[in-house]
mmCIF file of C-alpha atoms in Angstrom:
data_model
loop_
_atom_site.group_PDB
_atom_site.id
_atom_site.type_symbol
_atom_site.label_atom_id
_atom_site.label_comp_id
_atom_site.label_asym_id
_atom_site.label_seq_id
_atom_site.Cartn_x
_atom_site.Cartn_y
_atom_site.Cartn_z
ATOM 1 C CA UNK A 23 -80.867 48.856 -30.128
ATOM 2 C CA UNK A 24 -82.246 52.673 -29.930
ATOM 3 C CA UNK A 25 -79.572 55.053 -29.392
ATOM 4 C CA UNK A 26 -80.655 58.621 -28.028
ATOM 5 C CA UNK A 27 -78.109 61.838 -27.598
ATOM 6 C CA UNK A 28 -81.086 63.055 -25.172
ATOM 7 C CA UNK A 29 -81.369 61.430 -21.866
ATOM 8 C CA UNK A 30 -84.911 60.347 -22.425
ATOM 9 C CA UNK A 31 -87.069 58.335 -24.630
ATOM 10 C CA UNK A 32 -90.417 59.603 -25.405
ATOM 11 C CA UNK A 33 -93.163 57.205 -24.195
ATOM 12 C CA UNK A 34 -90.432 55.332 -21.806
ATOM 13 C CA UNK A 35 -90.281 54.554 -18.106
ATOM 14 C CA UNK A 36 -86.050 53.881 -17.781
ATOM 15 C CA UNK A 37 -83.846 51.926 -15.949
ATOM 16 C CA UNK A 38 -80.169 53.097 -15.717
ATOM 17 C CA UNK A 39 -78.225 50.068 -16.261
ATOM 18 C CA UNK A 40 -74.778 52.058 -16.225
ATOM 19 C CA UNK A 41 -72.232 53.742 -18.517
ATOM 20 C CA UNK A 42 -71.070 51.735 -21.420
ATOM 21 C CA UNK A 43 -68.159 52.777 -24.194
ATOM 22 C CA UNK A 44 -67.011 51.659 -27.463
ATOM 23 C CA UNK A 45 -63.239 52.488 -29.211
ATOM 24 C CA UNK A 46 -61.082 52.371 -32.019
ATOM 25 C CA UNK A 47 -57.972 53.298 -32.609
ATOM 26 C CA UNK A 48 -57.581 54.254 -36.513
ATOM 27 C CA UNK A 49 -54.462 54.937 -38.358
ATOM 28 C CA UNK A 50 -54.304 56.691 -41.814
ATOM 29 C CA UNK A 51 -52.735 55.056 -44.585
ATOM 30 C CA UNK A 52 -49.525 56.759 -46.212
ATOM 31 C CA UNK A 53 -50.998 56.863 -49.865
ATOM 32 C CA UNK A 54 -53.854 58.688 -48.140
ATOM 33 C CA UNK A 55 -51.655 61.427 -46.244
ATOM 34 C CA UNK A 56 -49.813 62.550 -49.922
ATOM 35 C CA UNK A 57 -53.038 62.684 -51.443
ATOM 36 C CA UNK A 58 -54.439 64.817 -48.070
ATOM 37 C CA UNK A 59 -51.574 66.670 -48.460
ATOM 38 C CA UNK A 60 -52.134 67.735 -51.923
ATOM 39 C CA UNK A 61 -55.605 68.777 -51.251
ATOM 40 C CA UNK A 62 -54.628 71.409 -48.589
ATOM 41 C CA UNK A 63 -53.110 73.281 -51.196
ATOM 42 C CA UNK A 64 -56.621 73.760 -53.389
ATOM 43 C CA UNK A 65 -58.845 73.445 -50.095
ATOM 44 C CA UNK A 66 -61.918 71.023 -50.363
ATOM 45 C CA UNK A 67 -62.734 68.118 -48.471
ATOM 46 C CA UNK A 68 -60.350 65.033 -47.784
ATOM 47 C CA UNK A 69 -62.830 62.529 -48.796
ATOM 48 C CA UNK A 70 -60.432 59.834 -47.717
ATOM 49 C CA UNK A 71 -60.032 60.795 -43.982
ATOM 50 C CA UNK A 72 -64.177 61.535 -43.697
ATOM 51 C CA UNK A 73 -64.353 58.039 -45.240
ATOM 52 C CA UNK A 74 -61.767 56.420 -42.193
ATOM 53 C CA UNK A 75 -63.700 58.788 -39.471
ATOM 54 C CA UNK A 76 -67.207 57.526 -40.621
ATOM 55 C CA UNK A 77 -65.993 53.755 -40.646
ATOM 56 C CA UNK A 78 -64.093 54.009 -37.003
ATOM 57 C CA UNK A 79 -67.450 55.587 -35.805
ATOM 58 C CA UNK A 80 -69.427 52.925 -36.681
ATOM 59 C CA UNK A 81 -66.529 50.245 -35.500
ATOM 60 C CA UNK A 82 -66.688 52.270 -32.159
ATOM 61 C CA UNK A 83 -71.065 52.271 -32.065
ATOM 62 C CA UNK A 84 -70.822 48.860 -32.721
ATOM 63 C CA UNK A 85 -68.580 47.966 -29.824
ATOM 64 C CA UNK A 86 -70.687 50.064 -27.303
ATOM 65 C CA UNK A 87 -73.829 48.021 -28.599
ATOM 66 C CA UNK A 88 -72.210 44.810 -27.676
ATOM 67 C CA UNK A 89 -71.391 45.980 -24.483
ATOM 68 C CA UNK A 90 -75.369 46.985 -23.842
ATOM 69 C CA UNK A 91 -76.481 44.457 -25.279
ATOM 70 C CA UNK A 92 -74.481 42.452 -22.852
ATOM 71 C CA UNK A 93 -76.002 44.041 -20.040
ATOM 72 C CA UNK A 94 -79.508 43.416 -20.994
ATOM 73 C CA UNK A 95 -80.135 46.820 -22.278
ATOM 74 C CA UNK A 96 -83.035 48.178 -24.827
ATOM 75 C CA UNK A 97 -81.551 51.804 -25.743
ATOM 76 C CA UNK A 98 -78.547 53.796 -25.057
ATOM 77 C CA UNK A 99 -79.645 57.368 -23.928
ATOM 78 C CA UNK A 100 -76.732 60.569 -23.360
ATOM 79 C CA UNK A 101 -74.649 59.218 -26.450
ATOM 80 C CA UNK A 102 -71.682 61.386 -27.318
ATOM 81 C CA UNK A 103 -68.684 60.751 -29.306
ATOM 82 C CA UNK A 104 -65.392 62.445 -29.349
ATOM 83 C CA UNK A 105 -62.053 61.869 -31.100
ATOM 84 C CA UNK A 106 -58.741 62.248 -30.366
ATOM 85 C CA UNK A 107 -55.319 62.331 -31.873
ATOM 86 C CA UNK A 108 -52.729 59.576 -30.562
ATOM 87 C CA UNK A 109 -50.288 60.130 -32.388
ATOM 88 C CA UNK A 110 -49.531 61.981 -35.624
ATOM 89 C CA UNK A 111 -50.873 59.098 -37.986
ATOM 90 C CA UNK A 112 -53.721 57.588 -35.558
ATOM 91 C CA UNK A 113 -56.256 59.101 -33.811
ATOM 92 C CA UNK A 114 -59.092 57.390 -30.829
ATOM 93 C CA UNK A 115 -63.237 58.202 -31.985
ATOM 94 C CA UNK A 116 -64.408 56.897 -28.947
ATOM 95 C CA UNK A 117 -68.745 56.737 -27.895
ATOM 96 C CA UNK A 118 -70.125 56.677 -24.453
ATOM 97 C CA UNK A 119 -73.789 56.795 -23.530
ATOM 98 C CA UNK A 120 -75.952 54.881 -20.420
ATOM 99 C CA UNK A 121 -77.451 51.664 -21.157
ATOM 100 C CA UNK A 122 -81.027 51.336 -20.131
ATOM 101 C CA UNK A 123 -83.753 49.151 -19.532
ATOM 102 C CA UNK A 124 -87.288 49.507 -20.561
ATOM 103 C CA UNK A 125 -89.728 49.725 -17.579
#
């Protein structure tokens, strides 16, 4: 499956075979949140939170490829992602794009 954040693919005639979105809801781990919290004292990166953003990403890509897929699609064009706290220890990366069809 070709994902595209433009809302074109070189070369290709498209069909628009409608919106499709994929989800997860993550929630930290406690042993991560002391060790996060220690690291905001000496600044740095919080390996373990880009680690659990990078994984719910790809759980989230994943899901909107199944839902393509089970429209018939070649590519998703238009993808964007976004994130969102839910709570204070779980936050949403969700991924929308519009499934299309190779002409």
């Amino acid at each position: 499956m070709k994902l595209s954040t433009t809302e074109y693919i070189t070369g290709k005639e498209l069909e628009h075979l409608g919106l499709v979105i994929g989800n997860v809801v993550q929630t930290k781990n406690i042993a991560k949140d002391f060790k996060a919290i220690g690291r905001t004292f000496v600044g740095g990166e919080i390996k373990d939170y880009t680690d659990l953003l990078k994984e719910a990403r790809g759980i989230a890509t994943e899901r909107m490829v199944k839902e393509a897929e089970n429209m018939g699609a070649d590519a998703i064009v238009a993808v964007r992602y976004a994130t969102s706290n839910i709570m204070d220890t779980a936050s949403e990366v969700m991924v929308y794009g519009t499934a299309v069809k190779f002409m």
